[in-house]
PDB file of C-alpha atoms in Angstrom:
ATOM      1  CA  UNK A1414     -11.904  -9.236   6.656  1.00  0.00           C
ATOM      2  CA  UNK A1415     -12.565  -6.157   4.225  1.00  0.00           C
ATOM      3  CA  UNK A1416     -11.798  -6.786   0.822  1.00  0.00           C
ATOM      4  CA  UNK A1417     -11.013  -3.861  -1.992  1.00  0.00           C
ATOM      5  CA  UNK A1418     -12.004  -4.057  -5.623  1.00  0.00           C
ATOM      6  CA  UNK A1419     -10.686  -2.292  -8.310  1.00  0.00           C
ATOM      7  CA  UNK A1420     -12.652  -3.236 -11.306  1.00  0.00           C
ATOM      8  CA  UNK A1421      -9.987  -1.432 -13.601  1.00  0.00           C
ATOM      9  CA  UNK A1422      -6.633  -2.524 -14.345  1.00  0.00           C
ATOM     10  CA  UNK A1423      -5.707  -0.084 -17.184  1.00  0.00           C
ATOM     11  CA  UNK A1424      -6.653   3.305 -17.895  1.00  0.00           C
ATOM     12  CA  UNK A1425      -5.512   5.630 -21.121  1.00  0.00           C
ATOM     13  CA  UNK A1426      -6.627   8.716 -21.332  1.00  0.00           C
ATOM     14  CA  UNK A1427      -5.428  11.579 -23.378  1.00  0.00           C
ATOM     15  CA  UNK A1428      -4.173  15.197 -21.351  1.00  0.00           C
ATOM     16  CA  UNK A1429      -7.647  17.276 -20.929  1.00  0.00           C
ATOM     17  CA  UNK A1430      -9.760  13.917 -20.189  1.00  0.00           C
ATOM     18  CA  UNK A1431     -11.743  13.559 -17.523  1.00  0.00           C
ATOM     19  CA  UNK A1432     -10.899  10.704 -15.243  1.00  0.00           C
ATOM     20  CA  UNK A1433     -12.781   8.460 -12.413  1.00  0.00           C
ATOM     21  CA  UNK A1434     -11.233   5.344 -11.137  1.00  0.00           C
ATOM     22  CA  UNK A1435     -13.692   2.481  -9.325  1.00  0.00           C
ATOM     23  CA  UNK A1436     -13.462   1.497  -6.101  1.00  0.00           C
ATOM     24  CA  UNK A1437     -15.603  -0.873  -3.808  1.00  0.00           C
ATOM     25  CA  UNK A1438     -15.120  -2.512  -0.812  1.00  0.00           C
ATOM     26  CA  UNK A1439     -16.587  -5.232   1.114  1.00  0.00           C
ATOM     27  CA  UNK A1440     -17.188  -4.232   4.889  1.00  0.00           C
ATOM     28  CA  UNK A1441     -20.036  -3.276   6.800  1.00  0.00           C
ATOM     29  CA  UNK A1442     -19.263  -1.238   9.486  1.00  0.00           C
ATOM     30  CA  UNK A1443     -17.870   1.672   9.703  1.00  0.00           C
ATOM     31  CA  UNK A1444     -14.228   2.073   7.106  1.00  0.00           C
ATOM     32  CA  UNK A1445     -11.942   4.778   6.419  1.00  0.00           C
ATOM     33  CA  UNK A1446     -10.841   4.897   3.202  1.00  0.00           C
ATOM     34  CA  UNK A1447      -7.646   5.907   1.330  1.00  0.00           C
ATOM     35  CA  UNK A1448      -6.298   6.182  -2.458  1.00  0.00           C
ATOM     36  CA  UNK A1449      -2.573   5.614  -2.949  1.00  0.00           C
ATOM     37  CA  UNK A1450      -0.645   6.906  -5.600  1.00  0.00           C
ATOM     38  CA  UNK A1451       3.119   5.273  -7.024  1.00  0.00           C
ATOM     39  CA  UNK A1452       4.575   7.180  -9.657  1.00  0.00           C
ATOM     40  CA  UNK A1453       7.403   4.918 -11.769  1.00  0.00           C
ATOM     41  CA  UNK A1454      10.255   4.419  -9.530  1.00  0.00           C
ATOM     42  CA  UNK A1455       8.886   6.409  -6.444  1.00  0.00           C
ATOM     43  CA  UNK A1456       6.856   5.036  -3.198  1.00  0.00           C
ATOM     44  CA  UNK A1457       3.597   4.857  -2.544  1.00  0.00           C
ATOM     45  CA  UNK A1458       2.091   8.312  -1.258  1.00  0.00           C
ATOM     46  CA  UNK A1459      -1.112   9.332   0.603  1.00  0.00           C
ATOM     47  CA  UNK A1460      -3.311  11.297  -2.268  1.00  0.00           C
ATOM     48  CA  UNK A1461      -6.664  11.649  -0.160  1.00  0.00           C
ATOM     49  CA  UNK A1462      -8.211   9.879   2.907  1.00  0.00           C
ATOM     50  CA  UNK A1463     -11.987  10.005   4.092  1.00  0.00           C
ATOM     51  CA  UNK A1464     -12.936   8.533   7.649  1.00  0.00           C
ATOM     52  CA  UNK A1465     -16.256  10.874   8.194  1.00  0.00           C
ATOM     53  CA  UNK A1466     -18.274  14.184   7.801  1.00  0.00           C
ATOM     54  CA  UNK A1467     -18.363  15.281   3.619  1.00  0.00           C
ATOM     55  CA  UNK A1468     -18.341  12.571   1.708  1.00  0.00           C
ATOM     56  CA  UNK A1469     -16.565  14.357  -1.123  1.00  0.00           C
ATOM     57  CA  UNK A1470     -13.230  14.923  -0.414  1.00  0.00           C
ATOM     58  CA  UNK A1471     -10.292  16.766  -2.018  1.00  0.00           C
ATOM     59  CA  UNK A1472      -6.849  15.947  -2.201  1.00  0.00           C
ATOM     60  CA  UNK A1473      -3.672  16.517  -3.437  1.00  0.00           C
ATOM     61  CA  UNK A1474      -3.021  17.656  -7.229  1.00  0.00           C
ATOM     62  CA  UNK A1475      -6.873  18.180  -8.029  1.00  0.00           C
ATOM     63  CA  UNK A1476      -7.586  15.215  -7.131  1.00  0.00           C
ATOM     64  CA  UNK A1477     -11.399  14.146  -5.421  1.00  0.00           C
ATOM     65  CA  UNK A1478     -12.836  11.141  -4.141  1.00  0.00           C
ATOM     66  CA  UNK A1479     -16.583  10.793  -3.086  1.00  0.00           C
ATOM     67  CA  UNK A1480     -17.851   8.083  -0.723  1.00  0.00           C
ATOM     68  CA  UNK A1481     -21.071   6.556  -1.610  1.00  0.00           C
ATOM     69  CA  UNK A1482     -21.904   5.037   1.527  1.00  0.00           C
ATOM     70  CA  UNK A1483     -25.175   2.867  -0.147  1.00  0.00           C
ATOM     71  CA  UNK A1484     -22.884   1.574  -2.391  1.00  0.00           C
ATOM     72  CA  UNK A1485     -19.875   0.670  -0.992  1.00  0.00           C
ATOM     73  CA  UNK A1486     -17.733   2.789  -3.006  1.00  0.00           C
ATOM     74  CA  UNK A1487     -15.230   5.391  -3.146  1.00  0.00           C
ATOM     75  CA  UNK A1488     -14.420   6.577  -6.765  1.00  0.00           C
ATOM     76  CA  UNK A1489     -11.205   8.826  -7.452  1.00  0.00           C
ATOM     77  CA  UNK A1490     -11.804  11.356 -10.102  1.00  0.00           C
ATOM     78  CA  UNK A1491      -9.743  14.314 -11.432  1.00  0.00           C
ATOM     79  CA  UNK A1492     -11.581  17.111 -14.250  1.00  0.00           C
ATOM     80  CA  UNK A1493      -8.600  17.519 -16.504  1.00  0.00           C
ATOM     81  CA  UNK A1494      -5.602  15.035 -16.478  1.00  0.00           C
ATOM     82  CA  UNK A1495      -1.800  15.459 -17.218  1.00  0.00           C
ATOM     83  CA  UNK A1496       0.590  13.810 -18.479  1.00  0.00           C
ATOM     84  CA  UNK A1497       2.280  14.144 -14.732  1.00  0.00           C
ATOM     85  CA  UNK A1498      -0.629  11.837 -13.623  1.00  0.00           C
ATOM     86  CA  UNK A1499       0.786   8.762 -15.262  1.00  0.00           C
ATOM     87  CA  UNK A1500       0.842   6.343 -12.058  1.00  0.00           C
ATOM     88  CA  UNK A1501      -0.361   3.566 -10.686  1.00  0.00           C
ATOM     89  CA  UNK A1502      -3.969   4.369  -8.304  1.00  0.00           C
ATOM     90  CA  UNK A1503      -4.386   2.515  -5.300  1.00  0.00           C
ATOM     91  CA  UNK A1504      -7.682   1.655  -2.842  1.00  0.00           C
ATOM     92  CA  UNK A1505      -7.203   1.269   0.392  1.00  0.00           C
ATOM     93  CA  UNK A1506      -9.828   0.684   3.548  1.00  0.00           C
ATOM     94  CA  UNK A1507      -9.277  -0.159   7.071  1.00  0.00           C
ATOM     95  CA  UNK A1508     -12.286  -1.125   9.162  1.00  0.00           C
ATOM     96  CA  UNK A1509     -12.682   1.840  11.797  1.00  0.00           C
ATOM     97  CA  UNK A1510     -11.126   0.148  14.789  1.00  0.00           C
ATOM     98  CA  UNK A1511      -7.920  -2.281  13.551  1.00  0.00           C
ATOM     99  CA  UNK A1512      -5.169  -1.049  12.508  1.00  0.00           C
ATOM    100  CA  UNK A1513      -4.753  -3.209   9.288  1.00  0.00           C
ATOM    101  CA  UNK A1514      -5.530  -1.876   5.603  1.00  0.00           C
ATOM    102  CA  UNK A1515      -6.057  -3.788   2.712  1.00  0.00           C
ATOM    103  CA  UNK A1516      -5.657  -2.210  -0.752  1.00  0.00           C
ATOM    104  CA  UNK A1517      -7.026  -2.862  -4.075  1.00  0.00           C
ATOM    105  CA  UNK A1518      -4.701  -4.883  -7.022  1.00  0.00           C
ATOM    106  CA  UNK A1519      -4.227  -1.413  -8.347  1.00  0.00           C
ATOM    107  CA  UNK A1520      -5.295   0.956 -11.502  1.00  0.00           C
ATOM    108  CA  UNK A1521      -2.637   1.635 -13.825  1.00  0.00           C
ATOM    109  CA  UNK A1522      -3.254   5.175 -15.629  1.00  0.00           C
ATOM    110  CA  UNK A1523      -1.522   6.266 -18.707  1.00  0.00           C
ATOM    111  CA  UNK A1524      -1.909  10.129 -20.100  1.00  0.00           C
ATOM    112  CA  UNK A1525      -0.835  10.391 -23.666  1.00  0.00           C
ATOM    113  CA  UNK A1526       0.465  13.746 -23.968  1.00  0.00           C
TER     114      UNK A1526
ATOM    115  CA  UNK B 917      13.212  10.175   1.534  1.00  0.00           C
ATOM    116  CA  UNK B 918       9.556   9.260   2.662  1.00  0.00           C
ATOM    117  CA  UNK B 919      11.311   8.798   6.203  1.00  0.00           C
ATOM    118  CA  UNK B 920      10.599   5.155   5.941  1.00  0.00           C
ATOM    119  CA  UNK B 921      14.096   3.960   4.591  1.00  0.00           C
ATOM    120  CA  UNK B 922      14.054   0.352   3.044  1.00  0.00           C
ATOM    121  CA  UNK B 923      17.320  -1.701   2.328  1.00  0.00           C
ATOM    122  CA  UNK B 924      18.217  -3.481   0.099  1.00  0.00           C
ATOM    123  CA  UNK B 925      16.829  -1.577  -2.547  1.00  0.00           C
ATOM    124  CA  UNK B 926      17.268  -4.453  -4.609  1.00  0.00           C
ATOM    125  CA  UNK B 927      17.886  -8.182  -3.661  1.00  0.00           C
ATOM    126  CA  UNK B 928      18.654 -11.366  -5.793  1.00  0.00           C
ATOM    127  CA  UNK B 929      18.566 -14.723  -4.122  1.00  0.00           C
ATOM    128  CA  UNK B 930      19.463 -18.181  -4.547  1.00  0.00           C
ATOM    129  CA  UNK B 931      16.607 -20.798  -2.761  1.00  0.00           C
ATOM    130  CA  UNK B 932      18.864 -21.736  -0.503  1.00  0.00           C
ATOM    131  CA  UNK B 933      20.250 -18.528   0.578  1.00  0.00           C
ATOM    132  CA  UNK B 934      19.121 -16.342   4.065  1.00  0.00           C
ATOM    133  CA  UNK B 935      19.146 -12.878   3.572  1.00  0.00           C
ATOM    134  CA  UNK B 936      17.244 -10.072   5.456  1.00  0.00           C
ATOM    135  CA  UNK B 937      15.308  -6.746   3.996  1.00  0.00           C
ATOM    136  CA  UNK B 938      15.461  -4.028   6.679  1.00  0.00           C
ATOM    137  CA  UNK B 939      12.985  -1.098   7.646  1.00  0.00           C
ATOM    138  CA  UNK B 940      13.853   1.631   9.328  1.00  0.00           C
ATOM    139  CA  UNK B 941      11.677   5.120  10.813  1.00  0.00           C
ATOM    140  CA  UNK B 942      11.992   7.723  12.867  1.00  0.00           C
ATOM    141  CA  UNK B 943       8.688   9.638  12.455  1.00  0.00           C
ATOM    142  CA  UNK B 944       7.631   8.556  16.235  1.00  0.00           C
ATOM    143  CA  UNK B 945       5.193   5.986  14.542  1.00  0.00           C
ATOM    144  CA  UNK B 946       3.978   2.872  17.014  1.00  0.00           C
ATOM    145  CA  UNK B 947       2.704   0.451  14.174  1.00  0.00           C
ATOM    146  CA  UNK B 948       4.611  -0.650  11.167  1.00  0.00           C
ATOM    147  CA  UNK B 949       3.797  -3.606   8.513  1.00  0.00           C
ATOM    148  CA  UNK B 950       5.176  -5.369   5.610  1.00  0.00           C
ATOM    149  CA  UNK B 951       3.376  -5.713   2.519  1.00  0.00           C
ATOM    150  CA  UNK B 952       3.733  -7.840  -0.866  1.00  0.00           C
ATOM    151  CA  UNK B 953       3.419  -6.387  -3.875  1.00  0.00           C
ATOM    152  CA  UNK B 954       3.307  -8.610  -6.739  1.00  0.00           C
ATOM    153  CA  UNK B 955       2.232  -7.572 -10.454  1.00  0.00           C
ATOM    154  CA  UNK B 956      -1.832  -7.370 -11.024  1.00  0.00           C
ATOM    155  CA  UNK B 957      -2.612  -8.268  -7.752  1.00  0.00           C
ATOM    156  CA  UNK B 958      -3.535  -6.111  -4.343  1.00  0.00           C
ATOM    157  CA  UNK B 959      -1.124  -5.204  -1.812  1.00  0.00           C
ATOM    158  CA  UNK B 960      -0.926  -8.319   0.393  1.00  0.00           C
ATOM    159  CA  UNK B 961      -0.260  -7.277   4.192  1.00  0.00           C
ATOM    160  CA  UNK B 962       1.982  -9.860   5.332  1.00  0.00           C
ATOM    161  CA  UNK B 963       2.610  -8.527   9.383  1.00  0.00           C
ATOM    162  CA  UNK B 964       1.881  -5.950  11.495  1.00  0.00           C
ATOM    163  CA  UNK B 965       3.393  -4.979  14.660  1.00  0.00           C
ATOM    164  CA  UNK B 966       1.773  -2.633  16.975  1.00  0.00           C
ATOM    165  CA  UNK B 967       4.282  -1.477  19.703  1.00  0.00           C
ATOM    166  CA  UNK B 968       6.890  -3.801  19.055  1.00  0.00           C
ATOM    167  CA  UNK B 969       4.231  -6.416  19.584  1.00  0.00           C
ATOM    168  CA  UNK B 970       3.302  -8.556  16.478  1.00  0.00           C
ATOM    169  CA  UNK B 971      -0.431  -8.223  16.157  1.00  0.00           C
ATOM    170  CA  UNK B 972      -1.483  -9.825  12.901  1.00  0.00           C
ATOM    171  CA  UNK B 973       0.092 -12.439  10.569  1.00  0.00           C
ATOM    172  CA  UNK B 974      -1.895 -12.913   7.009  1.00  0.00           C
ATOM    173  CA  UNK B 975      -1.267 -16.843   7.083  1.00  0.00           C
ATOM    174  CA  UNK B 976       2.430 -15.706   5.398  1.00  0.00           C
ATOM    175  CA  UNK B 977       4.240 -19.260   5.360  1.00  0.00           C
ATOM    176  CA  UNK B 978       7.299 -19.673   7.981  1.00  0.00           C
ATOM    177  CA  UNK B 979       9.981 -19.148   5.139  1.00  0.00           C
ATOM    178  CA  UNK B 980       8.839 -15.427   6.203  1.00  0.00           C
ATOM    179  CA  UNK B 981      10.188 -14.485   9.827  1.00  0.00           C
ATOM    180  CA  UNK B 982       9.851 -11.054  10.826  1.00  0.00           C
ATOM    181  CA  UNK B 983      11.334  -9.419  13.696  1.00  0.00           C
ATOM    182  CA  UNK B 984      10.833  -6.055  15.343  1.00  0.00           C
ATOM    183  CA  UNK B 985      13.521  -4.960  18.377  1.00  0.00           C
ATOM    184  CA  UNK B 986      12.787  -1.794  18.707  1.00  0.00           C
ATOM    185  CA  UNK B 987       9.159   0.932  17.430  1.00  0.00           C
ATOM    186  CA  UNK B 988      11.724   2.070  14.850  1.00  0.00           C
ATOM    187  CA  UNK B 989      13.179  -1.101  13.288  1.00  0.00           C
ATOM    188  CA  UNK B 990      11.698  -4.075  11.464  1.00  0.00           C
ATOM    189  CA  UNK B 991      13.193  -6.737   9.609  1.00  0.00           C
ATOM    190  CA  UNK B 992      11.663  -9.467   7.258  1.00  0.00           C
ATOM    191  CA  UNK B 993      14.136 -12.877   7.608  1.00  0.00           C
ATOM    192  CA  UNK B 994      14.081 -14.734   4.831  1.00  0.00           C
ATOM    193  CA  UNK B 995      14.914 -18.277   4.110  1.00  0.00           C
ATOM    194  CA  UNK B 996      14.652 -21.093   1.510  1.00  0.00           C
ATOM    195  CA  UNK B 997      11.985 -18.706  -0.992  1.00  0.00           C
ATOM    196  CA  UNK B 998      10.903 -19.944  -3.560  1.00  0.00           C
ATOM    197  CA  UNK B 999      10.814 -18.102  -7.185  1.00  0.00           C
ATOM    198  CA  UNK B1000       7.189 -17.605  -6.674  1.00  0.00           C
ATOM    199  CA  UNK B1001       8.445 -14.758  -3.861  1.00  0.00           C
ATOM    200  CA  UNK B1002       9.362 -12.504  -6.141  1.00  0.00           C
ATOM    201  CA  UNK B1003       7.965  -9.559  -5.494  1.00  0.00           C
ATOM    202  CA  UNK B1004       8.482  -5.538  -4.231  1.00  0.00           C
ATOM    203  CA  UNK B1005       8.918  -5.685  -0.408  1.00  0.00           C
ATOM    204  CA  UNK B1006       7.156  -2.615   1.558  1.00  0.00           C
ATOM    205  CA  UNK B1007       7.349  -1.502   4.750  1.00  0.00           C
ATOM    206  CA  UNK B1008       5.126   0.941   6.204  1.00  0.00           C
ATOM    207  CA  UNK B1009       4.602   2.793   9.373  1.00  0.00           C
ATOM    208  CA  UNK B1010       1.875   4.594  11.131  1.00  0.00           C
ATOM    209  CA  UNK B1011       1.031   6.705  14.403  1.00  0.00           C
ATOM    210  CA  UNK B1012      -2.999   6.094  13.712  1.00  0.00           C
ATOM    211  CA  UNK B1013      -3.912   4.039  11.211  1.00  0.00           C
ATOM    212  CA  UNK B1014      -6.483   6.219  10.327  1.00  0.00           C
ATOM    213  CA  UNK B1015      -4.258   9.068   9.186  1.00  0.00           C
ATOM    214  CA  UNK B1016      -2.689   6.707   6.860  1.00  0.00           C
ATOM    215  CA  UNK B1017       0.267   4.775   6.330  1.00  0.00           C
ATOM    216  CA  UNK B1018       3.848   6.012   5.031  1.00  0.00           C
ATOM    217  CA  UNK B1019       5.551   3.922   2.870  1.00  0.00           C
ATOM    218  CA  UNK B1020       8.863   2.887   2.112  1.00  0.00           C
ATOM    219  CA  UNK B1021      10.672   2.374  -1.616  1.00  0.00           C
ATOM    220  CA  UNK B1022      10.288  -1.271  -1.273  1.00  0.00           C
ATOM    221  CA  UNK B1023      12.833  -3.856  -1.548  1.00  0.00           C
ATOM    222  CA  UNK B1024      12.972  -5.426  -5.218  1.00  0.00           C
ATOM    223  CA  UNK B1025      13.591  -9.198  -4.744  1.00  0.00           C
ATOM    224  CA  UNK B1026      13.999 -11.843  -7.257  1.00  0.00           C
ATOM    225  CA  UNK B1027      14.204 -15.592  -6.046  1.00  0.00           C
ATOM    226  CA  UNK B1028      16.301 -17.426  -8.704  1.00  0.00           C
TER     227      UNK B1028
END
């Protein structure tokens, strides 16, 4: 089965700072690939997806992952944080043709203001 | 309101106790799944049903029981945990799993 590696646990960053969060996953074949975002108290939500065509894709809040196909990876990054962005990051990847996805353990992000 | 509605929000147990968390949707979706999310570690998938049919089970032991009556409804029955189940309960639903998953609040339970 895929596995999803998230390499790190705790990020701080101050408002203005650029930001990329690891990901890497463990499947051959052909994935699609997710990052989650929980804000304190609130749900998991869908941030950005990629299952083919441009490997850089955009998502919600300025948000852009690319997919590095060679190297099994799929890195979240954002220019300029906030202090809204305070969350916990989530990987995600489903191999193309089940219907089960396995996340990462998670990258918490803290903005000081 | 994701549109996945989760209750409890919260649940304390004893280890003897049965109790049941309950998911709920009605966003037309034909797959839905329970996770485990416990601090510093990845989202566990416990169960997925595709079409009211259960399709996977992650080697979750029996004290775990889901049940699904219905594309809309799915319950996790629980039974003689243990404190180590302690954890935030998820449910999700999809159409496609490639368009992603919604998720529900979770259900907060602590085995005592």
């Amino acid at each position: 089965a895929q596995s999803v590696s998230q390499h790190n646990h705790h990020v701080i960053l101050s408002e203005a700072a650029s930001l990329e969060l690891g990901c890497n996953y463990s499947y051959g074949g052909t994935v699609n690939l997710f990052w989650y975002v929980q804000y304190p108290g609130q749900h998991l939500q869908l941030l950005l997806k990629y299952f083919s065509g441009d490997p850089l894709v955009k998502g919600i809040k300025g948000f852009e992952a690319e997919f590095i196909k060679s190297k099994f990876s799929f890195n979240l990054r954002k220019p300029s944080v906030q202090w809204s962005d305070t969350a916990e990051y989530f990987c995600a990847v489903n191999a193309g043709n089940n219907n089960d996805m396995r996340f990462g353990a998670g990258t918490r992000l803290t903005v000081k203001p | 309101e994701t549109g996945v509605t989760q209750t409890p929000r919260h649940l304390v147990m004893g280890m003897t106790n049965k109790k049941s968390l309950k998911c709920e949707q009605h966003l037309g979706h034909n797959a839905m799944y329970w996770y485990k999310q416990s601090a510093k570690k990845p989202l566990e998938l416990m169960f997925v049903y595709n079409f009211k049919e259960q399709t996977e089970n992650n080697s979750v032991p029996s004290r775990f029981s889901p049940e699904c009556p219905n594309s809309s409804h799915l319950f996790l029955h629980l039974h003689t945990l243990q404190p180590e189940d302690s954890a935030l309960y998820l449910c999700a639903s999809s159409q496609v799993t490639a368009l992603g998953y919604t998720f529900g609040s979770g259900t907060r339970l602590t085995v005592v």
